[in-house]
Amino acid sequence: MTHQQPHNKVPVNSAAILVINCGSSSVKFSLINPVNGETLLSGLAECLLSSDASITIKKNNTKDTLKLAAPFDHQTALSILVTQLQQLDLVKDIATVGHRVVHGGEKYAQPTLITDEVEQAIDQLAKLAPLHNPANLIGIKACQQAFPDLPQVAVFDTAFHQTMPEKSYVYGLPYSLYQEHGIRRYGFHGTSHYFVAKQAAKQLNKPLEQCNLISAHLGNGCSVTVIKNGESVDTSMGMTPGEGVMMGTRCGDLDSGIIFYLVDNLGYSINDIDKLVNKESGLLGISGLSNDCRTLEDAMLADNNAQAKLAMTVFCYRIAKSIASYSASLTQLDGLIFTGGIGENSTWVRTEIVKLLGLLNFSLDEEKNQATRFGASGNIADKKSRACWVIATNEEWVIAEQSAVLLRNSMQ
Ligand code: AMP
C-alpha cells in the first residue's frame, strides 16, 4: 500500500489548493491537486527572522533552494513563493488557500471559511495555544495580502477530536474552570489521525464508520488516539499538546507536584518550567543527547549509549501504556496504526512497543516491519496478531481535500 486517496467525496473540478502550515519560525507549503493528491509544488521556509533563514521550493523533481543571508519573515517567505508560482504560471490554477490551524476550541469541529469573525476566534483561542495560533494567524494574514482574491479556509488540528465524550475531555478539576474558561482536553494531530484511520478502513474494506482503531502518531510531537465507529473518542494530548505520552522534547504526563517542588526548592520561574517541560525534556531530557530518534538509535545500537537506550525505552513503554489504556474505550479492535516520522520509520520503536502489547494480541512480522519504512505503508503484523499498519500520513492532502469540498459546497 502506498499513499492513497483520503476520501471518496472529491470536488468536481480539479483546481489546485495551496496548503499553508505556518509555525512560529517556519512556513510549510504545498500546492496540491485535491482530486488525486498530486503535489505540484512544495517547500519549506525555516529559521525565519534569523540570519539562517532559508527557503526550499520543490517542483516535481527539481529542487530550487534559495538561501538568504539577511533575516526574513513570513511575509517575505510567502512573497518568494508567490513569485515562484507566478513564474511557473501556477497562480491561475489556485482555487483556495487551506491553512492548518492548531486550535479550534469547541467552536470549530469542521473546516471553516475564514472571515473576520473566524480570525478573531482564532486569535482568542491563542490563549489555549500560545505557540501555535498566533503563527497560524500570521500565515492567514500574509496569504490574504498575497492572494486578496482567493478564499481562505482553516482546517483545525483539534476538529477530529470534537466527537470525544465528556468523560474523555473533562479534567479532574473544578468543573467551573471548564465552564468559564474552556479548560478541558481538546487533542491535536486530528488531521493525521483522521487520514490514517481512513486508510486503515480501506485496508479493512469497510466504511470508516464501522472501524475501531488505535492510531499512534509518533513524530517530534506524539499522540495516541482511539477511534470508535470511525470517531475519535479519546486521545492522549489535552488542552495543549503537552499532555500524554513522552515526546522529542516534551515530558508528557507529569505529577503536578513536581512543578511545586521546582518552584519551592529549586527557584524555577514559570518561564523556566515552560522551557523545561516543552523544550528540554522527553527523549532529549533523558538522553542528554538529542531529541532525534535517529541519533538516539545510532547512539544506543552502535555506541551502546545507556542514556539513549533509557530514553528510547521510557518513550516506548509510555506509548505502549497509552495504547493499552484504550482497551477501556472499546469492545472491539480492528487494529493499530503507526504514523509520523518515528512511527513510519523506526523499526526499533515499533518492535519495542508491540512487544509490550501481547495481552492485546499484537505481534509483528519482523521481515515486514523491516521492509515497511521511508514512505512505504502496509500491515506489519504476523499471522496470529491483530492488524498493525504502518501508514504514511498526509495531512496536506486532507487539508487540500477538505478545503476544496468546503469551497464547492459554499458555492452551491
Ligand atoms: P515528524 O515530526 O513527524 O517529522 O518526525 C520527526 C521524528 O521522526 C524525529 O525524531 C526523527 O528522528 C524521526 N525519524 C525520521 N526518519 C527516521 C528514521 N529513518 N528512523 C528513525 N526515526 C526517524
Short mmCIF file of C-alpha atoms and ligand atoms in Angstrom, two decimals:
data_model
loop_
_atom_site.label_atom_id
_atom_site.label_comp_id
_atom_site.label_asym_id
_atom_site.label_seq_id
_atom_site.Cartn_x
_atom_site.Cartn_y
_atom_site.Cartn_z
CA MET A 1 0.00 0.00 0.00
CA THR A 2 1.29 3.47 -0.83
CA HIS A 3 -0.32 6.94 -0.41
CA GLN A 4 -4.00 6.52 -1.19
CA GLN A 5 -6.96 8.81 -1.66
CA PRO A 6 -8.32 10.05 1.69
CA HIS A 7 -11.96 10.39 0.61
CA ASN A 8 -14.48 9.33 -1.90
CA LYS A 9 -16.14 12.73 -1.85
CA VAL A 10 -13.96 14.92 -4.05
CA PRO A 11 -14.71 18.20 -5.76
CA VAL A 12 -15.84 18.03 -9.35
CA ASN A 13 -13.22 20.45 -10.60
CA SER A 14 -9.53 19.80 -10.12
CA ALA A 15 -8.24 23.31 -9.35
CA ALA A 16 -5.23 23.23 -7.08
CA ILE A 17 -5.29 24.07 -3.38
CA LEU A 18 -2.40 25.92 -1.76
CA VAL A 19 -1.88 24.39 1.68
CA ILE A 20 -0.10 26.52 4.27
CA ASN A 21 1.22 25.33 7.62
CA CYS A 22 2.66 28.33 9.40
CA GLY A 23 4.77 27.85 12.54
CA SER A 24 6.43 30.48 14.70
CA SER A 25 9.62 30.41 12.61
CA SER A 26 8.62 28.35 9.60
CA VAL A 27 6.17 28.14 6.72
CA LYS A 28 5.49 24.75 5.11
CA PHE A 29 3.57 24.92 1.85
CA SER A 30 2.29 22.64 -0.88
CA LEU A 31 0.22 23.09 -3.96
CA ILE A 32 -1.98 20.01 -4.22
CA ASN A 33 -4.48 18.59 -6.66
CA PRO A 34 -7.33 17.73 -4.25
CA VAL A 35 -8.72 15.05 -6.52
CA ASN A 36 -5.71 12.75 -6.85
CA GLY A 37 -3.45 14.16 -4.13
CA GLU A 38 -0.68 15.03 -6.60
CA THR A 39 1.74 17.59 -5.19
CA LEU A 40 2.51 20.17 -7.88
CA LEU A 41 4.90 22.19 -5.78
CA SER A 42 6.03 22.05 -2.16
CA GLY A 43 8.54 23.65 0.11
CA LEU A 44 9.63 24.94 3.45
CA ALA A 45 10.81 28.29 4.70
CA GLU A 46 12.58 27.89 8.02
CA CYS A 47 14.61 29.74 10.64
CA LEU A 48 12.52 32.80 9.75
CA LEU A 49 13.50 36.05 11.48
CA SER A 50 17.06 34.78 11.94
CA SER A 51 20.17 35.15 9.79
CA ASP A 52 19.88 31.45 8.89
CA ALA A 53 16.53 32.00 7.16
CA SER A 54 16.17 29.83 4.10
CA ILE A 55 13.51 28.70 1.70
CA THR A 56 13.39 25.49 -0.30
CA ILE A 57 10.92 25.11 -3.13
CA LYS A 58 10.47 21.83 -4.92
CA LYS A 59 8.55 21.44 -8.13
CA ASN A 60 8.11 17.91 -9.38
CA ASN A 61 11.63 16.51 -9.34
CA THR A 62 13.55 19.77 -9.40
CA LYS A 63 14.85 21.37 -6.21
CA ASP A 64 15.37 25.11 -6.14
CA THR A 65 16.98 26.21 -2.90
CA LEU A 66 17.29 29.83 -2.04
CA LYS A 67 19.48 30.81 0.90
CA LEU A 68 19.10 34.37 2.10
CA ALA A 69 21.78 35.80 4.35
CA ALA A 70 19.58 38.55 5.77
CA PRO A 71 16.78 37.72 8.21
CA PHE A 72 13.39 37.50 6.51
CA ASP A 73 9.90 36.97 7.80
CA HIS A 74 6.74 35.00 6.97
CA GLN A 75 5.50 37.69 4.59
CA THR A 76 8.75 37.68 2.63
CA ALA A 77 8.74 33.88 2.51
CA LEU A 78 5.23 33.95 1.08
CA SER A 79 6.09 36.64 -1.45
CA ILE A 80 9.03 34.49 -2.64
CA LEU A 81 6.55 31.63 -3.01
CA VAL A 82 4.12 33.85 -4.92
CA THR A 83 6.89 34.93 -7.31
CA GLN A 84 7.74 31.27 -7.92
CA LEU A 85 4.09 30.42 -8.52
CA GLN A 86 3.83 33.33 -10.95
CA GLN A 87 6.98 32.30 -12.80
CA LEU A 88 5.67 28.76 -13.12
CA ASP A 89 2.30 30.12 -14.24
CA LEU A 90 0.53 28.29 -11.41
CA VAL A 91 -1.30 31.17 -9.66
CA LYS A 92 -4.24 30.93 -12.04
CA ASP A 93 -4.76 27.29 -11.00
CA ILE A 94 -5.18 28.01 -7.29
CA ALA A 95 -8.79 27.74 -6.12
CA THR A 96 -8.26 28.46 -2.45
CA VAL A 97 -5.70 28.52 0.34
CA GLY A 98 -6.14 25.91 3.07
CA HIS A 99 -4.48 26.70 6.39
CA ARG A 100 -3.59 24.28 9.13
CA VAL A 101 -4.81 25.94 12.33
CA VAL A 102 -3.81 24.18 15.53
CA HIS A 103 -6.54 25.15 17.99
CA GLY A 104 -10.19 25.47 17.07
CA GLY A 105 -11.53 25.04 20.61
CA GLU A 106 -15.09 23.73 20.90
CA LYS A 107 -16.31 26.11 18.25
CA TYR A 108 -14.72 24.59 15.18
CA ALA A 109 -15.37 20.90 14.56
CA GLN A 110 -15.30 21.37 10.77
CA PRO A 111 -13.15 23.13 8.17
CA THR A 112 -14.24 26.76 8.09
CA LEU A 113 -14.14 29.58 5.58
CA ILE A 114 -12.04 32.34 7.14
CA THR A 115 -13.92 35.57 7.84
CA ASP A 116 -13.08 38.46 10.19
CA GLU A 117 -15.08 36.68 12.89
CA VAL A 118 -13.17 33.41 12.40
CA GLU A 119 -9.88 35.30 12.57
CA GLN A 120 -10.95 36.88 15.84
CA ALA A 121 -11.91 33.48 17.21
CA ILE A 122 -8.52 32.01 16.22
CA ASP A 123 -6.92 34.97 17.95
CA GLN A 124 -8.97 34.43 21.11
CA LEU A 125 -8.09 30.72 21.07
CA ALA A 126 -4.41 31.72 21.17
CA LYS A 127 -4.85 31.66 24.96
CA LEU A 128 -5.11 27.86 24.64
CA ALA A 129 -2.34 27.52 22.02
CA PRO A 130 0.03 30.45 22.54
CA LEU A 131 2.81 28.91 20.45
CA HIS A 132 0.67 27.90 17.51
CA ASN A 133 -2.44 30.00 16.84
CA PRO A 134 -0.58 33.36 16.58
CA ALA A 135 1.77 31.79 13.99
CA ASN A 136 -1.20 30.36 12.08
CA LEU A 137 -2.75 33.84 12.02
CA ILE A 138 0.45 35.33 10.62
CA GLY A 139 0.15 32.84 7.74
CA ILE A 140 -3.52 33.69 7.18
CA LYS A 141 -2.86 37.44 7.08
CA ALA A 142 0.17 37.05 4.83
CA CYS A 143 -1.86 34.92 2.39
CA GLN A 144 -4.72 37.42 2.42
CA GLN A 145 -2.21 40.05 1.34
CA ALA A 146 -0.55 37.81 -1.22
CA PHE A 147 -3.82 36.43 -2.63
CA PRO A 148 -6.50 39.06 -1.89
CA ASP A 149 -8.99 37.47 -4.29
CA LEU A 150 -8.77 33.91 -3.02
CA PRO A 151 -10.98 32.44 -0.30
CA GLN A 152 -9.05 31.07 2.69
CA VAL A 153 -10.04 28.01 4.69
CA ALA A 154 -9.00 26.96 8.20
CA VAL A 155 -8.64 23.24 8.93
CA PHE A 156 -8.26 22.69 12.67
CA ASP A 157 -5.99 20.12 14.32
CA THR A 158 -8.48 19.77 17.16
CA ALA A 159 -11.55 19.23 14.94
CA PHE A 160 -11.42 15.43 14.62
CA HIS A 161 -11.44 15.08 18.42
CA GLN A 162 -14.59 17.12 18.93
CA THR A 163 -16.52 13.82 18.98
CA MET A 164 -14.90 12.88 22.31
CA PRO A 165 -17.48 12.25 25.02
CA GLU A 166 -17.50 14.35 28.18
CA LYS A 167 -15.86 11.56 30.22
CA SER A 168 -12.80 11.82 27.94
CA TYR A 169 -12.42 15.57 27.86
CA VAL A 170 -13.29 16.70 31.40
CA TYR A 171 -10.31 17.14 33.73
CA GLY A 172 -10.49 16.21 37.41
CA LEU A 173 -10.55 19.91 38.25
CA PRO A 174 -13.42 22.14 39.46
CA TYR A 175 -15.98 21.98 36.67
CA SER A 176 -16.30 25.78 36.65
CA LEU A 177 -12.83 26.00 35.09
CA TYR A 178 -14.24 24.20 32.07
CA GLN A 179 -17.50 26.14 32.02
CA GLU A 180 -15.96 29.57 32.49
CA HIS A 181 -12.54 29.20 30.89
CA GLY A 182 -12.72 26.27 28.47
CA ILE A 183 -10.15 24.26 30.44
CA ARG A 184 -10.75 20.78 29.05
CA ARG A 185 -9.00 18.24 26.86
CA TYR A 186 -9.09 19.04 23.11
CA GLY A 187 -6.49 16.78 21.48
CA PHE A 188 -4.29 17.51 18.45
CA HIS A 189 -2.89 15.83 15.31
CA GLY A 190 -6.56 15.30 14.40
CA THR A 191 -6.00 15.67 10.66
CA SER A 192 -3.30 12.99 10.73
CA HIS A 193 -5.30 10.55 12.88
CA TYR A 194 -8.27 11.03 10.55
CA PHE A 195 -6.22 10.42 7.41
CA VAL A 196 -4.58 7.22 8.64
CA ALA A 197 -7.87 5.89 10.07
CA LYS A 198 -9.45 6.39 6.66
CA GLN A 199 -6.59 4.50 5.03
CA ALA A 200 -6.91 1.65 7.54
CA ALA A 201 -10.64 1.46 6.76
CA LYS A 202 -9.71 0.92 3.12
CA GLN A 203 -7.41 -1.92 4.13
CA LEU A 204 -10.24 -3.45 6.16
CA ASN A 205 -12.54 -2.95 3.22
CA LYS A 206 -15.31 -1.43 5.29
CA PRO A 207 -16.60 2.09 5.91
CA LEU A 208 -14.66 4.13 8.45
CA GLU A 209 -17.90 4.34 10.48
CA GLN A 210 -17.57 0.62 11.19
CA CYS A 211 -13.90 0.70 12.21
CA ASN A 212 -12.41 0.54 15.70
CA LEU A 213 -8.78 1.58 15.70
CA ILE A 214 -5.94 2.90 17.80
CA SER A 215 -3.66 5.32 16.00
CA ALA A 216 -0.19 6.31 17.24
CA HIS A 217 1.16 9.47 15.61
CA LEU A 218 4.83 9.42 16.62
CA GLY A 219 6.89 12.33 15.37
CA ASN A 220 8.56 15.17 17.23
CA GLY A 221 5.15 15.57 18.85
CA CYS A 222 3.40 12.30 19.72
CA SER A 223 -0.21 11.40 20.39
CA VAL A 224 -2.30 8.26 20.57
CA THR A 225 -5.97 8.30 19.57
CA VAL A 226 -8.71 5.73 19.97
CA ILE A 227 -11.28 5.68 17.18
CA LYS A 228 -14.64 4.01 17.82
CA ASN A 229 -17.00 3.52 14.89
CA GLY A 230 -14.88 5.97 12.92
CA GLU A 231 -14.90 8.76 15.52
CA SER A 232 -12.24 9.91 17.93
CA VAL A 233 -13.42 9.01 21.43
CA ASP A 234 -10.22 9.72 23.32
CA THR A 235 -6.72 10.97 22.65
CA SER A 236 -3.58 11.43 24.69
CA MET A 237 -2.94 15.15 24.17
CA GLY A 238 -5.07 17.50 26.24
CA MET A 239 -5.80 21.21 26.49
CA THR A 240 -2.35 21.70 24.98
CA PRO A 241 -0.04 19.32 23.09
CA GLY A 242 1.94 18.87 26.34
CA GLU A 243 -0.23 16.12 27.82
CA GLY A 244 0.04 12.40 27.19
CA VAL A 245 2.96 10.29 26.05
CA MET A 246 6.58 11.39 26.19
CA MET A 247 7.82 13.18 23.06
CA GLY A 248 11.02 14.54 21.50
CA THR A 249 11.44 17.47 23.90
CA ARG A 250 8.16 17.37 25.88
CA CYS A 251 7.81 15.30 29.02
CA GLY A 252 4.13 14.40 28.54
CA ASP A 253 2.13 13.43 31.65
CA LEU A 254 3.75 14.76 34.80
CA ASP A 255 2.91 14.77 38.50
CA SER A 256 1.84 18.38 39.14
CA GLY A 257 3.66 18.15 42.50
CA ILE A 258 6.96 18.30 40.61
CA ILE A 259 6.13 21.83 39.49
CA PHE A 260 5.63 22.97 43.10
CA TYR A 261 8.87 21.26 44.07
CA LEU A 262 10.80 23.02 41.30
CA VAL A 263 9.37 26.40 42.31
CA ASP A 264 9.67 25.98 46.07
CA ASN A 265 13.02 24.26 46.27
CA LEU A 266 14.95 24.93 43.08
CA GLY A 267 13.90 28.50 42.31
CA TYR A 268 12.27 27.77 38.97
CA SER A 269 10.09 30.51 37.45
CA ILE A 270 7.01 29.79 35.32
CA ASN A 271 9.09 30.53 32.21
CA ASP A 272 11.79 28.11 33.35
CA ILE A 273 9.16 25.39 33.81
CA ASP A 274 7.63 26.10 30.43
CA LYS A 275 11.05 25.70 28.81
CA LEU A 276 11.84 22.61 30.89
CA VAL A 277 8.69 20.62 30.11
CA ASN A 278 8.33 21.70 26.46
CA LYS A 279 11.88 22.12 25.16
CA GLU A 280 14.30 20.28 27.44
CA SER A 281 12.52 17.07 28.41
CA GLY A 282 11.38 13.89 26.66
CA LEU A 283 13.92 11.99 24.55
CA LEU A 284 16.31 14.94 24.77
CA GLY A 285 15.98 15.35 28.52
CA ILE A 286 16.58 11.70 29.42
CA SER A 287 19.30 11.03 26.86
CA GLY A 288 21.08 14.36 27.32
CA LEU A 289 21.99 13.86 23.68
CA SER A 290 19.23 14.59 21.19
CA ASN A 291 15.50 14.68 20.59
CA ASP A 292 16.04 12.97 17.25
CA CYS A 293 15.10 9.30 17.19
CA ARG A 294 17.71 8.51 14.51
CA THR A 295 20.54 9.95 16.59
CA LEU A 296 19.40 8.01 19.65
CA GLU A 297 19.04 4.74 17.73
CA ASP A 298 22.58 5.16 16.40
CA ALA A 299 23.88 6.01 19.86
CA MET A 300 22.29 3.02 21.57
CA LEU A 301 22.79 0.46 18.82
CA ALA A 302 26.24 1.45 17.51
CA ASP A 303 27.78 3.06 20.61
CA ASN A 304 25.96 1.24 23.41
CA ASN A 305 24.93 4.58 24.90
CA ALA A 306 22.95 3.72 28.06
CA GLN A 307 21.17 7.07 28.39
CA ALA A 308 19.98 6.90 24.79
CA LYS A 309 18.70 3.37 25.45
CA LEU A 310 16.91 4.51 28.59
CA ALA A 311 15.27 7.45 26.78
CA MET A 312 14.04 5.20 23.98
CA THR A 313 12.85 2.54 26.43
CA VAL A 314 10.83 5.02 28.50
CA PHE A 315 9.44 6.52 25.27
CA CYS A 316 8.19 3.14 24.02
CA TYR A 317 6.87 1.99 27.40
CA ARG A 318 4.81 5.14 27.86
CA ILE A 319 3.35 4.83 24.36
CA ALA A 320 2.53 1.15 24.89
CA LYS A 321 0.81 2.00 28.20
CA SER A 322 -1.23 4.69 26.46
CA ILE A 323 -2.28 2.28 23.70
CA ALA A 324 -3.20 -0.41 26.23
CA SER A 325 -5.24 2.06 28.31
CA TYR A 326 -7.64 2.47 25.39
CA SER A 327 -8.95 -1.03 25.90
CA ALA A 328 -11.21 0.85 28.37
CA SER A 329 -12.79 2.70 25.40
CA LEU A 330 -13.50 -0.19 23.04
CA THR A 331 -15.27 -3.52 22.95
CA GLN A 332 -13.75 -4.42 19.59
CA LEU A 333 -10.45 -3.51 17.98
CA ASP A 334 -9.62 -3.86 14.29
CA GLY A 335 -6.01 -2.82 14.53
CA LEU A 336 -3.22 -0.45 15.50
CA ILE A 337 -1.72 2.22 13.23
CA PHE A 338 1.78 3.71 13.38
CA THR A 339 2.37 7.02 11.64
CA GLY A 340 4.55 10.19 11.92
CA GLY A 341 8.31 10.36 11.31
CA ILE A 342 9.12 7.81 14.04
CA GLY A 343 6.06 5.59 13.53
CA GLU A 344 6.68 5.41 9.78
CA ASN A 345 10.40 4.73 10.01
CA SER A 346 11.68 3.33 13.27
CA THR A 347 11.55 -0.46 13.22
CA TRP A 348 13.13 -0.49 16.69
CA VAL A 349 10.38 1.67 18.23
CA ARG A 350 7.62 -0.36 16.58
CA THR A 351 9.16 -3.63 17.78
CA GLU A 352 9.56 -2.35 21.36
CA ILE A 353 6.01 -1.02 21.56
CA VAL A 354 4.35 -4.08 20.04
CA LYS A 355 6.39 -6.40 22.32
CA LEU A 356 4.57 -4.78 25.25
CA LEU A 357 1.13 -5.31 23.72
CA GLY A 358 0.97 -9.10 23.72
CA LEU A 359 -2.08 -9.10 26.00
CA LEU A 360 -3.97 -7.17 23.32
CA ASN A 361 -2.97 -9.86 20.87
CA PHE A 362 -0.42 -7.90 18.85
CA SER A 363 2.79 -9.36 17.44
CA LEU A 364 4.95 -8.31 14.49
CA ASP A 365 6.33 -10.00 11.42
CA GLU A 366 9.90 -8.68 11.68
CA GLU A 367 10.57 -9.03 7.98
CA LYS A 368 7.53 -6.91 7.13
CA ASN A 369 8.47 -4.48 9.89
CA GLN A 370 11.95 -4.00 8.40
CA ALA A 371 10.56 -3.64 4.88
CA THR A 372 7.92 -1.02 5.73
CA ARG A 373 9.78 2.30 6.05
CA PHE A 374 10.57 5.51 4.17
CA GLY A 375 7.06 6.22 2.90
CA ALA A 376 6.01 2.59 2.40
CA SER A 377 2.78 1.55 4.10
CA GLY A 378 1.31 -1.84 4.98
CA ASN A 379 0.33 -4.37 7.60
CA ILE A 380 3.40 -5.47 9.59
CA ALA A 381 1.60 -7.88 11.93
CA ASP A 382 2.28 -11.59 11.87
CA LYS A 383 -0.44 -14.12 11.13
CA LYS A 384 -1.64 -14.64 14.69
CA SER A 385 -1.82 -10.92 15.50
CA ARG A 386 -4.47 -8.28 15.05
CA ALA A 387 -3.65 -5.93 12.16
CA CYS A 388 -0.85 -3.47 12.77
CA TRP A 389 -0.36 -0.98 9.97
CA VAL A 390 2.34 1.49 9.13
CA ILE A 391 0.62 4.29 7.22
CA ALA A 392 2.44 7.33 5.87
CA THR A 393 0.40 10.32 6.96
CA ASN A 394 -0.60 13.08 4.55
CA GLU A 395 -2.17 15.97 6.45
CA GLU A 396 -1.64 18.31 3.49
CA TRP A 397 -3.88 16.21 1.31
CA VAL A 398 -6.66 16.20 3.90
CA ILE A 399 -6.40 19.99 4.19
CA ALA A 400 -6.50 20.34 0.39
CA GLU A 401 -9.40 17.96 0.02
CA GLN A 402 -11.47 19.42 2.86
CA SER A 403 -10.82 22.98 1.64
CA ALA A 404 -11.92 22.02 -1.88
CA VAL A 405 -15.10 20.37 -0.62
CA LEU A 406 -15.94 23.36 1.60
CA LEU A 407 -15.35 25.75 -1.29
CA ARG A 408 -17.52 23.73 -3.62
CA ASN A 409 -20.32 23.48 -1.04
CA SER A 410 -20.15 27.20 -0.28
CA MET A 411 -20.61 27.95 -3.97
CA GLN A 412 -23.72 25.83 -4.34
P1 AMP B 1 7.96 14.30 12.35
O1 AMP B 1 7.76 15.29 13.47
O2 AMP B 1 6.75 13.51 12.03
O3 AMP B 1 8.64 14.90 11.14
O4 AMP B 1 9.02 13.22 12.91
C1 AMP B 1 10.31 13.57 13.34
C2 AMP B 1 10.93 12.36 14.03
O5 AMP B 1 10.97 11.26 13.11
C3 AMP B 1 12.36 12.59 14.51
O6 AMP B 1 12.53 12.08 15.82
C4 AMP B 1 13.18 11.74 13.54
O7 AMP B 1 14.34 11.25 14.14
C5 AMP B 1 12.21 10.60 13.27
N1 AMP B 1 12.64 9.89 12.06
C6 AMP B 1 12.64 10.34 10.78
N2 AMP B 1 13.20 9.40 9.96
C7 AMP B 1 13.57 8.36 10.75
C8 AMP B 1 14.20 7.10 10.52
N3 AMP B 1 14.59 6.73 9.30
N4 AMP B 1 14.39 6.27 11.58
C9 AMP B 1 14.00 6.62 12.82
N5 AMP B 1 13.41 7.81 13.10
C10 AMP B 1 13.20 8.66 12.09
#
